[in-house]
């Protein structure tokens, strides 16, 4: 890879990374005792030793949290959310089919995703092909109760959250194989999850001022209580992304996994 990069005029190699921030990224370096989410990959601890022996250094780290419901903290968020919604300038998009949601809000959803993730490491703007592929890949496991959007008085999306049913226990029992019985369990789990993975959360810059961020967190807390979820998995958050990491204070939480992107300068 390094020889190929040099032939192409490159001066560094970094990763592991997919082609965008929505693909698998980062080498697991802490938290091997915990199962991975559907959106993540697993590697053994010795991978890090091999990579570092080859001269690669830390570029960035992502940290992951497991969030638990706390009645007292939730009550404060729910009161704030109710007060914000009562003003009438924001509303939660009602549950509808994925087809209808995509027709009404798909472009806004991805525009806001581009906007809120623009400054983060490894992000690239969405092409139409990427949008179509993302929807196609996740359509079978989307529970519309876990696809939520907040809009302003002009029906503009100002915050959203999409979660997926946790699947680690099901695949662990089948040793990673997709048997007919495994498929049936997965389909049942879509509507009766024991936990959920937070796939994406996006809040427009003004969302931290107009309260739409609070409304989104209130929605997540309500879902946790309604479905009796054991926990939420945050997936990867850049360790420097204080804005999103600080929001987990609305929950009881543990920081249980860490992933790393490495970098190496190369020369002829």
PDB file of N, CA, C and O in Angstrom, residues 77-123:
ATOM      1  N   UNK A  77     -35.044  16.571  31.418  1.00  0.00           N
ATOM      2  CA  UNK A  77     -35.014  16.733  29.962  1.00  0.00           C
ATOM      3  C   UNK A  77     -36.430  16.771  29.401  1.00  0.00           C
ATOM      4  O   UNK A  77     -36.749  17.594  28.530  1.00  0.00           O
ATOM      5  N   UNK A  78     -37.309  15.916  29.907  1.00  0.00           N
ATOM      6  CA  UNK A  78     -38.684  15.858  29.404  1.00  0.00           C
ATOM      7  C   UNK A  78     -39.449  17.141  29.719  1.00  0.00           C
ATOM      8  O   UNK A  78     -40.239  17.618  28.897  1.00  0.00           O
ATOM      9  N   UNK A  79     -39.215  17.718  30.895  1.00  0.00           N
ATOM     10  CA  UNK A  79     -39.871  18.982  31.240  1.00  0.00           C
ATOM     11  C   UNK A  79     -39.411  20.097  30.306  1.00  0.00           C
ATOM     12  O   UNK A  79     -40.217  20.897  29.813  1.00  0.00           O
ATOM     13  N   UNK A  80     -38.122  20.146  30.049  1.00  0.00           N
ATOM     14  CA  UNK A  80     -37.584  21.160  29.132  1.00  0.00           C
ATOM     15  C   UNK A  80     -38.138  20.981  27.733  1.00  0.00           C
ATOM     16  O   UNK A  80     -38.531  21.938  27.065  1.00  0.00           O
ATOM     17  N   UNK A  81     -38.169  19.736  27.283  1.00  0.00           N
ATOM     18  CA  UNK A  81     -38.678  19.438  25.941  1.00  0.00           C
ATOM     19  C   UNK A  81     -40.144  19.850  25.793  1.00  0.00           C
ATOM     20  O   UNK A  81     -40.539  20.461  24.796  1.00  0.00           O
ATOM     21  N   UNK A  82     -40.956  19.525  26.791  1.00  0.00           N
ATOM     22  CA  UNK A  82     -42.385  19.892  26.750  1.00  0.00           C
ATOM     23  C   UNK A  82     -42.551  21.411  26.683  1.00  0.00           C
ATOM     24  O   UNK A  82     -43.409  21.929  25.957  1.00  0.00           O
ATOM     25  N   UNK A  83     -41.732  22.135  27.437  1.00  0.00           N
ATOM     26  CA  UNK A  83     -41.812  23.602  27.437  1.00  0.00           C
ATOM     27  C   UNK A  83     -41.403  24.176  26.084  1.00  0.00           C
ATOM     28  O   UNK A  83     -42.020  25.129  25.585  1.00  0.00           O
ATOM     29  N   UNK A  84     -40.386  23.575  25.462  1.00  0.00           N
ATOM     30  CA  UNK A  84     -39.921  24.037  24.146  1.00  0.00           C
ATOM     31  C   UNK A  84     -40.981  23.789  23.078  1.00  0.00           C
ATOM     32  O   UNK A  84     -41.293  24.666  22.267  1.00  0.00           O
ATOM     33  N   UNK A  85     -41.568  22.598  23.095  1.00  0.00           N
ATOM     34  CA  UNK A  85     -42.596  22.261  22.101  1.00  0.00           C
ATOM     35  C   UNK A  85     -43.867  23.089  22.300  1.00  0.00           C
ATOM     36  O   UNK A  85     -44.574  23.391  21.340  1.00  0.00           O
ATOM     37  N   UNK A  86     -44.152  23.446  23.543  1.00  0.00           N
ATOM     38  CA  UNK A  86     -45.357  24.231  23.841  1.00  0.00           C
ATOM     39  C   UNK A  86     -45.315  25.610  23.193  1.00  0.00           C
ATOM     40  O   UNK A  86     -46.365  26.212  22.934  1.00  0.00           O
ATOM     41  N   UNK A  87     -44.131  26.115  22.916  1.00  0.00           N
ATOM     42  CA  UNK A  87     -44.011  27.428  22.263  1.00  0.00           C
ATOM     43  C   UNK A  87     -44.487  27.393  20.820  1.00  0.00           C
ATOM     44  O   UNK A  87     -44.764  28.435  20.221  1.00  0.00           O
ATOM     45  N   UNK A  88     -44.546  26.190  20.229  1.00  0.00           N
ATOM     46  CA  UNK A  88     -45.108  26.039  18.889  1.00  0.00           C
ATOM     47  C   UNK A  88     -44.174  26.294  17.728  1.00  0.00           C
ATOM     48  O   UNK A  88     -44.588  26.218  16.572  1.00  0.00           O
ATOM     49  N   UNK A  89     -42.919  26.595  18.010  1.00  0.00           N
ATOM     50  CA  UNK A  89     -41.986  26.861  16.919  1.00  0.00           C
ATOM     51  C   UNK A  89     -41.284  25.594  16.430  1.00  0.00           C
ATOM     52  O   UNK A  89     -40.639  25.598  15.387  1.00  0.00           O
ATOM     53  N   UNK A  90     -41.402  24.537  17.197  1.00  0.00           N
ATOM     54  CA  UNK A  90     -40.828  23.252  16.824  1.00  0.00           C
ATOM     55  C   UNK A  90     -41.885  22.172  16.974  1.00  0.00           C
ATOM     56  O   UNK A  90     -42.792  22.281  17.802  1.00  0.00           O
ATOM     57  N   UNK A  91     -41.768  21.118  16.183  1.00  0.00           N
ATOM     58  CA  UNK A  91     -42.652  19.972  16.340  1.00  0.00           C
ATOM     59  C   UNK A  91     -41.911  18.707  15.929  1.00  0.00           C
ATOM     60  O   UNK A  91     -40.962  18.749  15.129  1.00  0.00           O
ATOM     61  N   UNK A  92     -42.356  17.593  16.476  1.00  0.00           N
ATOM     62  CA  UNK A  92     -41.772  16.295  16.147  1.00  0.00           C
ATOM     63  C   UNK A  92     -42.548  15.717  14.962  1.00  0.00           C
ATOM     64  O   UNK A  92     -43.784  15.686  14.972  1.00  0.00           O
ATOM     65  N   UNK A  93     -41.831  15.283  13.951  1.00  0.00           N
ATOM     66  CA  UNK A  93     -42.484  14.683  12.781  1.00  0.00           C
ATOM     67  C   UNK A  93     -43.180  13.394  13.218  1.00  0.00           C
ATOM     68  O   UNK A  93     -42.551  12.532  13.844  1.00  0.00           O
ATOM     69  N   UNK A  94     -44.468  13.244  12.915  1.00  0.00           N
ATOM     70  CA  UNK A  94     -45.182  12.030  13.343  1.00  0.00           C
ATOM     71  C   UNK A  94     -44.671  10.789  12.610  1.00  0.00           C
ATOM     72  O   UNK A  94     -44.078  10.884  11.538  1.00  0.00           O
ATOM     73  N   UNK A  95     -44.923   9.635  13.204  1.00  0.00           N
ATOM     74  CA  UNK A  95     -44.496   8.378  12.611  1.00  0.00           C
ATOM     75  C   UNK A  95     -45.198   8.169  11.278  1.00  0.00           C
ATOM     76  O   UNK A  95     -46.396   8.418  11.143  1.00  0.00           O
ATOM     77  N   UNK A  96     -44.448   7.723  10.279  1.00  0.00           N
ATOM     78  CA  UNK A  96     -45.001   7.446   8.946  1.00  0.00           C
ATOM     79  C   UNK A  96     -44.162   6.357   8.302  1.00  0.00           C
ATOM     80  O   UNK A  96     -43.156   5.905   8.873  1.00  0.00           O
ATOM     81  N   UNK A  97     -44.546   5.923   7.130  1.00  0.00           N
ATOM     82  CA  UNK A  97     -43.779   4.895   6.435  1.00  0.00           C
ATOM     83  C   UNK A  97     -42.432   5.453   6.007  1.00  0.00           C
ATOM     84  O   UNK A  97     -42.278   6.664   5.826  1.00  0.00           O
ATOM     85  N   UNK A  98     -41.453   4.568   5.833  1.00  0.00           N
ATOM     86  CA  UNK A  98     -40.130   5.006   5.384  1.00  0.00           C
ATOM     87  C   UNK A  98     -40.217   5.642   4.009  1.00  0.00           C
ATOM     88  O   UNK A  98     -39.538   6.640   3.734  1.00  0.00           O
ATOM     89  N   UNK A  99     -41.078   5.103   3.147  1.00  0.00           N
ATOM     90  CA  UNK A  99     -41.237   5.643   1.806  1.00  0.00           C
ATOM     91  C   UNK A  99     -41.735   7.085   1.853  1.00  0.00           C
ATOM     92  O   UNK A  99     -41.216   7.965   1.150  1.00  0.00           O
ATOM     93  N   UNK A 100     -42.727   7.345   2.698  1.00  0.00           N
ATOM     94  CA  UNK A 100     -43.269   8.695   2.810  1.00  0.00           C
ATOM     95  C   UNK A 100     -42.254   9.636   3.460  1.00  0.00           C
ATOM     96  O   UNK A 100     -42.098  10.782   3.031  1.00  0.00           O
ATOM     97  N   UNK A 101     -41.564   9.146   4.493  1.00  0.00           N
ATOM     98  CA  UNK A 101     -40.563   9.971   5.163  1.00  0.00           C
ATOM     99  C   UNK A 101     -39.468  10.371   4.173  1.00  0.00           C
ATOM    100  O   UNK A 101     -39.042  11.534   4.136  1.00  0.00           O
ATOM    101  N   UNK A 102     -39.005   9.396   3.379  1.00  0.00           N
ATOM    102  CA  UNK A 102     -37.958   9.685   2.399  1.00  0.00           C
ATOM    103  C   UNK A 102     -38.428  10.721   1.384  1.00  0.00           C
ATOM    104  O   UNK A 102     -37.675  11.628   1.011  1.00  0.00           O
ATOM    105  N   UNK A 103     -39.673  10.610   0.965  1.00  0.00           N
ATOM    106  CA  UNK A 103     -40.217  11.551  -0.025  1.00  0.00           C
ATOM    107  C   UNK A 103     -40.272  12.966   0.531  1.00  0.00           C
ATOM    108  O   UNK A 103     -39.943  13.943  -0.163  1.00  0.00           O
ATOM    109  N   UNK A 104     -40.658  13.096   1.796  1.00  0.00           N
ATOM    110  CA  UNK A 104     -40.830  14.421   2.399  1.00  0.00           C
ATOM    111  C   UNK A 104     -39.528  15.019   2.924  1.00  0.00           C
ATOM    112  O   UNK A 104     -39.308  16.234   2.821  1.00  0.00           O
ATOM    113  N   UNK A 105     -38.664  14.158   3.478  1.00  0.00           N
ATOM    114  CA  UNK A 105     -37.544  14.709   4.243  1.00  0.00           C
ATOM    115  C   UNK A 105     -36.167  14.186   3.849  1.00  0.00           C
ATOM    116  O   UNK A 105     -35.170  14.612   4.443  1.00  0.00           O
ATOM    117  N   UNK A 106     -36.076  13.281   2.877  1.00  0.00           N
ATOM    118  CA  UNK A 106     -34.776  12.679   2.567  1.00  0.00           C
ATOM    119  C   UNK A 106     -33.709  13.721   2.259  1.00  0.00           C
ATOM    120  O   UNK A 106     -32.598  13.692   2.810  1.00  0.00           O
ATOM    121  N   UNK A 107     -34.008  14.657   1.367  1.00  0.00           N
ATOM    122  CA  UNK A 107     -33.010  15.662   0.979  1.00  0.00           C
ATOM    123  C   UNK A 107     -32.592  16.517   2.170  1.00  0.00           C
ATOM    124  O   UNK A 107     -31.396  16.795   2.374  1.00  0.00           O
ATOM    125  N   UNK A 108     -33.576  16.936   2.973  1.00  0.00           N
ATOM    126  CA  UNK A 108     -33.258  17.736   4.163  1.00  0.00           C
ATOM    127  C   UNK A 108     -32.436  16.940   5.169  1.00  0.00           C
ATOM    128  O   UNK A 108     -31.511  17.467   5.789  1.00  0.00           O
ATOM    129  N   UNK A 109     -32.778  15.670   5.308  1.00  0.00           N
ATOM    130  CA  UNK A 109     -32.074  14.782   6.237  1.00  0.00           C
ATOM    131  C   UNK A 109     -30.587  14.716   5.887  1.00  0.00           C
ATOM    132  O   UNK A 109     -29.720  14.938   6.729  1.00  0.00           O
ATOM    133  N   UNK A 110     -30.295  14.461   4.625  1.00  0.00           N
ATOM    134  CA  UNK A 110     -28.903  14.328   4.210  1.00  0.00           C
ATOM    135  C   UNK A 110     -28.198  15.684   4.146  1.00  0.00           C
ATOM    136  O   UNK A 110     -26.989  15.767   4.409  1.00  0.00           O
ATOM    137  N   UNK A 111     -28.933  16.739   3.825  1.00  0.00           N
ATOM    138  CA  UNK A 111     -28.326  18.082   3.840  1.00  0.00           C
ATOM    139  C   UNK A 111     -27.872  18.453   5.248  1.00  0.00           C
ATOM    140  O   UNK A 111     -26.782  19.004   5.440  1.00  0.00           O
ATOM    141  N   UNK A 112     -28.733  18.151   6.227  1.00  0.00           N
ATOM    142  CA  UNK A 112     -28.383  18.452   7.614  1.00  0.00           C
ATOM    143  C   UNK A 112     -27.230  17.557   8.082  1.00  0.00           C
ATOM    144  O   UNK A 112     -26.345  18.005   8.819  1.00  0.00           O
ATOM    145  N   UNK A 113     -27.231  16.311   7.613  1.00  0.00           N
ATOM    146  CA  UNK A 113     -26.138  15.401   7.948  1.00  0.00           C
ATOM    147  C   UNK A 113     -24.816  15.950   7.415  1.00  0.00           C
ATOM    148  O   UNK A 113     -23.810  15.986   8.124  1.00  0.00           O
ATOM    149  N   UNK A 114     -24.822  16.400   6.168  1.00  0.00           N
ATOM    150  CA  UNK A 114     -23.618  17.008   5.587  1.00  0.00           C
ATOM    151  C   UNK A 114     -23.175  18.228   6.397  1.00  0.00           C
ATOM    152  O   UNK A 114     -21.993  18.431   6.656  1.00  0.00           O
ATOM    153  N   UNK A 115     -24.164  19.031   6.785  1.00  0.00           N
ATOM    154  CA  UNK A 115     -23.879  20.275   7.491  1.00  0.00           C
ATOM    155  C   UNK A 115     -23.300  20.034   8.877  1.00  0.00           C
ATOM    156  O   UNK A 115     -22.319  20.669   9.287  1.00  0.00           O
ATOM    157  N   UNK A 116     -23.887  19.105   9.607  1.00  0.00           N
ATOM    158  CA  UNK A 116     -23.467  18.890  10.991  1.00  0.00           C
ATOM    159  C   UNK A 116     -22.197  18.047  11.094  1.00  0.00           C
ATOM    160  O   UNK A 116     -21.476  18.136  12.085  1.00  0.00           O
ATOM    161  N   UNK A 117     -21.921  17.230  10.085  1.00  0.00           N
ATOM    162  CA  UNK A 117     -20.745  16.365  10.131  1.00  0.00           C
ATOM    163  C   UNK A 117     -19.581  16.934   9.322  1.00  0.00           C
ATOM    164  O   UNK A 117     -18.497  16.347   9.284  1.00  0.00           O
ATOM    165  N   UNK A 118     -19.793  18.069   8.680  1.00  0.00           N
ATOM    166  CA  UNK A 118     -18.825  18.631   7.736  1.00  0.00           C
ATOM    167  C   UNK A 118     -17.426  18.798   8.325  1.00  0.00           C
ATOM    168  O   UNK A 118     -16.429  18.523   7.662  1.00  0.00           O
ATOM    169  N   UNK A 119     -17.327  19.233   9.563  1.00  0.00           N
ATOM    170  CA  UNK A 119     -16.018  19.537  10.142  1.00  0.00           C
ATOM    171  C   UNK A 119     -15.367  18.336  10.823  1.00  0.00           C
ATOM    172  O   UNK A 119     -14.261  18.446  11.347  1.00  0.00           O
ATOM    173  N   UNK A 120     -16.044  17.182  10.824  1.00  0.00           N
ATOM    174  CA  UNK A 120     -15.517  16.021  11.513  1.00  0.00           C
ATOM    175  C   UNK A 120     -14.545  15.238  10.637  1.00  0.00           C
ATOM    176  O   UNK A 120     -14.641  15.239   9.413  1.00  0.00           O
ATOM    177  N   UNK A 121     -13.649  14.562  11.271  1.00  0.00           N
ATOM    178  CA  UNK A 121     -12.616  13.770  10.620  1.00  0.00           C
ATOM    179  C   UNK A 121     -13.229  12.695   9.722  1.00  0.00           C
ATOM    180  O   UNK A 121     -14.115  11.957  10.142  1.00  0.00           O
ATOM    181  N   UNK A 122     -12.767  12.624   8.480  1.00  0.00           N
ATOM    182  CA  UNK A 122     -13.151  11.531   7.591  1.00  0.00           C
ATOM    183  C   UNK A 122     -14.491  11.676   6.903  1.00  0.00           C
ATOM    184  O   UNK A 122     -14.979  10.730   6.281  1.00  0.00           O
ATOM    185  N   UNK A 123     -15.124  12.840   6.968  1.00  0.00           N
ATOM    186  CA  UNK A 123     -16.434  13.000   6.340  1.00  0.00           C
ATOM    187  C   UNK A 123     -16.297  13.523   4.913  1.00  0.00           C
ATOM    188  O   UNK A 123     -15.382  14.278   4.601  1.00  0.00           O
TER     189      UNK A 123
END
